[in-house]
Amino acid sequence: MSDDLRPSPDALLKQSAREGRGRLKIFLGAAPGVGKTYEMLLDGAEKKRAGIDVVIGVVETHGRADTHALVEPFEIVPRRIVDHRGHKLAEMDLDAILDRRPQLVLVDEFAHSNVEGSRHPKRWQDVEELLGAGIDVATTLNIQHVESLNDVVASFTRVRVRETVPDGVFEAAEIEVVDIPPDELIERLKDGKVYVPEEATRALQHFFSKPNLSALREMALRRAAMNVDRQMLEMLDAGAMPGAYAGGERVLVAVSEQPGCDVLIRVAKRLSDALKAPWTAVVIETARAETFGEEQRQRIADVLRLAASLGATIARMPAENVAQGLLDQIAASRATQLVLGKSRRSWWFELRHGSVVQRMIKEGPEGLALHVIPASRAAEDRGRGLAPIVDGWGGPVPYVIAVLLVALTTVIDHFAAPLVGAGGLDLIYLLPVILTAQRFGLRPGLFASLVAGLSYNFFFLPPLHTFTIADPQSLLTMLVLIGIAALVSNLAGRLRLRANLSARSASENAQIAAFGQSLARASTWDETASAVCIEVGSLIDCDTMLIAERNGVMRVVAAEPEAAPLGPVDQAAADWCWSRGEPAGRGTATLAAADWQFHPLKTALGTLAVLGLARADGTEPLRADRAVLLSTLTNQAALAHERLKMEGEMHELSLLKERDRLRAALLSSIGHDLRTPLTSVAGAVEALAAEAPKSPEVALARAEVQRLKRFLDNLVDMVRIDAGALQLEPEPIDLTDAASAAVHDLRETLAKNRIDLAIPATLPLVRADPRLLHHILINLLANAAQHGAPDGPIAIEARRTAGAVLLQVRDRGPGIQPGDEAAIFETFARGKGSDRSGDSGLGLAIVKGFADALGIAVTAATGPDGGAVFTLTIPEQALVAA
């Protein structure tokens, strides 16, 4: 296969992630009343007739008789009753469905919001848990509830729904569009089949107009087509199949603290879907970010959380200004599509600060497509109250210090005037301006330049102690002083901003590097856990704990500072994070009532630990501007735990290799060193048998010699299996002949047992190595004779099944202890407390090794009437066609 036709790792990973998960089928409609629930029930009834276990989790019939009739044949999982503000509300019982574990569950109204206090705030999250448990789900959804289309639908229907589902739920879902023409839906509405008459009249006048329904219908069909196209491309990528489809587009959307950025996110999501392109939401961190209030920081966090839920990659780019940061991010991500918001700023604002849009047009890379989204009037109105915070001049301290510095300079000039003259004093006034701008930034520096110019005029330009300037040359001197001071202040302020950004970026990189070094120095699990808690707590400025599995039990292995035991809600959130590999707890979508926020330390080996964050005052543990830093820290912590796990596994592997080497040497030595004396003993026993053929002692000695010989043969065979020295010589074998030969060779061992041979003559021949198959049957029969009931029957049965032939050996002993079914095939293994104890433990290991060499599966179980049942499953490819 050429490099161009290799399977896509991303597509293979997506398919692998879906293994073991249930399948989701969404019945998608353009509007209420198109018959989504009806179609879902018809589809469920068809699957029920096909023998699939189908139950109803929740279905809303809305009083329709035909829908209610379809519900009757199904088993309905009772809903749980929740007392909410004095009202009894019925919600889907998620735990009851998980306990029932049907093959398919019908769940109506996918976008429904659960009652406050439920495990998940949204029903779609309940469905995700059902899918994760391997249960298939069928559900219903209207197109206006899709997150990325929410504002588009609201723009022409004038109705904004509050219950939405993220677009990511469609990725692996099967979509069935339930579609009827708008005229037919309107007729259904008029007939009272959707709403009661009063509500129907209002709906026809607003939401259910024909243009609205036509637009919604088109959106539903397009969304379903996009989903089918995406799944087709994933299958092509995973199968390394050639296909003509567009590629190379990358979408970048700029996020700011301004209201209305959620519109940009949805636009970027729709654009990325249309282009089938990955997309990134970026926040440009300039010096202004330091002045943001809590409301602005929270707005950025909410927008980034929305972008992440819609499938975006989150990025933060420190920069001197927004335009330069965007240019750097475009170069780093190789973006081809840029989505920007455009505020209706005044010409004076753009003159002072410049236009980001204009600079992107002028300096953006060639081929960059720019999508400019004007801000809405409502968003601008909401943002006006932020102007004093965003564009304010800060606190009074810098300006007071600027005045004091200018006053000190005035005193110095007063004493220096007789020495340098009035003409040189203006240069000295540059000193407080430079110091103020360098220490406090641009605005205090400009203020200092104005105060310095006025002070120079008041104290040193005639007429003195007035702000009047008599000499035009003096006026020019003062204006030049103020201009030079303002320019120097601007340059010093810009340098300070750059220095602050560089220092912040360098500090964060140094913190990450120091964190990595701390983890590298830790050589044990406890040291690593302690280092993670201390360093993350210091960098994120919160309380931390690390929960991991120790001896099969989840427990807190480190905390900084020492934490109290977790409450029930926090423990449930930690367990959820561990089992699902997803964040849970405060500030997340799962168990948000918890005091702690938990993040998984997840690698390719799975979730290795859970990191908990909390604050003593109960506020949000993670600030919006620290989310990317936390992601980097958790990734490093996860890699450190992965390193320890792999080191432990490598150490165990080396011990196993050394143990196997010593065992193989011991077995080979014993097998060969005992064979010669055993041959001599066997000859002596045969000589005694010739002299006293009826002696019971001689018969016992002969049986024990034969058993010892089989034991030595097993030792030699085990060495051959471990060394990979088996040479297969397959040929057609009749199972009746093979079983009879094994019984004949063990006739003395099986003398007290009745052999029930039930192998139909119609079974096909089996292609296998006759010597290895003979060894397998001998060991199984000897095991049955030794561990079955004394003088009890031993059955050898065979039967044909679909795709295989099953050959079974049954005894009537106590059976196999539950849990030992696989362990008894290990070398020197003995089933404790069962009929497998008391032997050398090699016979069944020989059976397993020879069966694997022949491509035959072997299993052990306890039969329905007691006794052990060993089953050889001979696959179809090993059967000889008649």
Short mmCIF file of C-alpha atoms in Angstrom, two decimals, residues 367 464 654 693 718:
data_model
loop_
_atom_site.label_atom_id
_atom_site.label_comp_id
_atom_site.label_asym_id
_atom_site.label_seq_id
_atom_site.Cartn_x
_atom_site.Cartn_y
_atom_site.Cartn_z
CA GLY A 367 -5.26 33.61 -0.03
CA LEU A 464 6.98 83.34 36.14
CA SER A 654 11.89 -8.57 32.69
CA PRO A 693 0.93 -61.03 36.55
CA MET A 718 5.93 -27.86 27.69
#
